[in-house]
Coordinates of C-alpha atoms in Angstrom, one line a residue:
X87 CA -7.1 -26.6 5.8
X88 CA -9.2 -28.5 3.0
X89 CA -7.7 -28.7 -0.6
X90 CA -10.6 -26.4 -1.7
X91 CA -10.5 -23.2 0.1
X92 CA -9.8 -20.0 -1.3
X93 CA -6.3 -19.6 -0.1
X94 CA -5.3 -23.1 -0.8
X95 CA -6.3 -22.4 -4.6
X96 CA -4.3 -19.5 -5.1
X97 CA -1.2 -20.9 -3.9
X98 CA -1.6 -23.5 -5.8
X99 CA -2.0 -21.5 -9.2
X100 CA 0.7 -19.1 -8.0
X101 CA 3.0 -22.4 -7.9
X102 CA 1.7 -23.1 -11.6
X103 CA 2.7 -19.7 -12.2
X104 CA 6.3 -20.1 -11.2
X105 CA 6.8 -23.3 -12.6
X106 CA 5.7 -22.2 -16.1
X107 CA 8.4 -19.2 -15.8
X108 CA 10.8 -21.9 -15.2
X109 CA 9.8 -24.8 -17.2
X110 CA 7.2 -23.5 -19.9
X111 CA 9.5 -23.5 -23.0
X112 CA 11.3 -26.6 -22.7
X113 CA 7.6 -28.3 -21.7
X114 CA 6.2 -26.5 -25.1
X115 CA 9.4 -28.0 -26.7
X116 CA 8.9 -31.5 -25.6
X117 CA 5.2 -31.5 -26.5
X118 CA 5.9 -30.0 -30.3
X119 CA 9.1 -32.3 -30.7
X120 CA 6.8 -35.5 -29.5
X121 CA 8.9 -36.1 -26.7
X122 CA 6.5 -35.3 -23.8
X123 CA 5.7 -38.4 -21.8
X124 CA 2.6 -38.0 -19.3
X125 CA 3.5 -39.0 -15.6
X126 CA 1.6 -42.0 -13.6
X127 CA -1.6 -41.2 -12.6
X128 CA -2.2 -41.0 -8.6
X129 CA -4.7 -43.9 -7.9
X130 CA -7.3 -43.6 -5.4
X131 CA -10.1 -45.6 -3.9
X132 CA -13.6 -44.1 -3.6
X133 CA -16.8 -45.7 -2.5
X134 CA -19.4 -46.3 -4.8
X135 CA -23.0 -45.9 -4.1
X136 CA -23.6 -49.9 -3.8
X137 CA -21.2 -50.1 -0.8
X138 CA -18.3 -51.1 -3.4
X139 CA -15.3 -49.6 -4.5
X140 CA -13.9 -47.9 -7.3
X141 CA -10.3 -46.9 -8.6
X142 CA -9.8 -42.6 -9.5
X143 CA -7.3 -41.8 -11.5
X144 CA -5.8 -38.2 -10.7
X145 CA -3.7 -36.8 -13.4
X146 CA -0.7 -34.4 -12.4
X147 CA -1.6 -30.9 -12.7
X148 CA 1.0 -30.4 -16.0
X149 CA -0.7 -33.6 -17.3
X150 CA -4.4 -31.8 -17.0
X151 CA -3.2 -28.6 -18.5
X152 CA -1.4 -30.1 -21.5
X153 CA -5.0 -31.9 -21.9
X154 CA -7.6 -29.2 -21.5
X155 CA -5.1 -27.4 -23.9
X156 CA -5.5 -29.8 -26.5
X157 CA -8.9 -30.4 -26.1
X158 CA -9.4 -26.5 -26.5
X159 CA -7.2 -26.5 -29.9
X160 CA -8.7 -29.5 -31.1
X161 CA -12.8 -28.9 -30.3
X162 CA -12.6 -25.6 -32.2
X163 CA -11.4 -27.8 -35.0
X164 CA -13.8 -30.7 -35.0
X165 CA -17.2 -29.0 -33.4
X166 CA -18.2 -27.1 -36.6
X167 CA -18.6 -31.1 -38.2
X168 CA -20.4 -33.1 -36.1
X169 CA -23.9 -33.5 -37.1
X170 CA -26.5 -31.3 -35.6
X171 CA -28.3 -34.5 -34.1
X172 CA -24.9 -35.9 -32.5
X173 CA -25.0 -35.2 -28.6
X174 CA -22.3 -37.3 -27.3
X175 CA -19.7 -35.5 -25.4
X176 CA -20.2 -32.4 -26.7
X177 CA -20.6 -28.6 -25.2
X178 CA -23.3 -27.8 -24.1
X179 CA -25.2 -31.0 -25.0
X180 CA -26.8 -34.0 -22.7
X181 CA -28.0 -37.4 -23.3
X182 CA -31.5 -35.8 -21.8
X183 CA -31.1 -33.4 -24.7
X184 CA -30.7 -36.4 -27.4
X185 CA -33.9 -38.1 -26.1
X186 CA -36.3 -34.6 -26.3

């Protein structure tokens, strides 16, 4: 069964799920006490589109969510002062916007 089906995805979140009942607190407690240390990421190899290769770094699931958390906290912080004219790596903005 591929890593993307339905099923697959809803075990996986339900494992989250249990995980957090069991190890939320003491993983909030490590990241406000600055003691949280992210795990290895999982390297993997992936062609590139000249024939070559290329090294993909995979994060650990805990790792992700601690990071999309952040970003969250801290992009509702910093949007409102960026410049109007600054597109880099922002929502809802592209380099093809920049150029128009």
């Amino acid at each position: 069964m591929p890593a993307t089906t339905p099923q697959r995805k809803i075990k996986y979140l339900s494992e989250l799920g249990s995980w957090l009942k069991s190890n939320g607190k003491e993983l909030v407690s490590q990241v406000q006490s600055e003691r949280y240390t992210p795990s290895a990421v999982l390297g993997v190899t992936i062609p590139n589109a000249d024939g070559g290769d290329r090294l993909l770094g995979i994060p650990t699931v805990i790792d992700r969510l601690l990071q999309q958390s952040i970003l969250e906290i801290l992009s509702k912080q910093y949007e409102p002062l960026f410049s109007d004219y600054s597109y880099g790596f922002r929502p809802g903005r592209s380099a093809l916007q920049a150029i128009k």
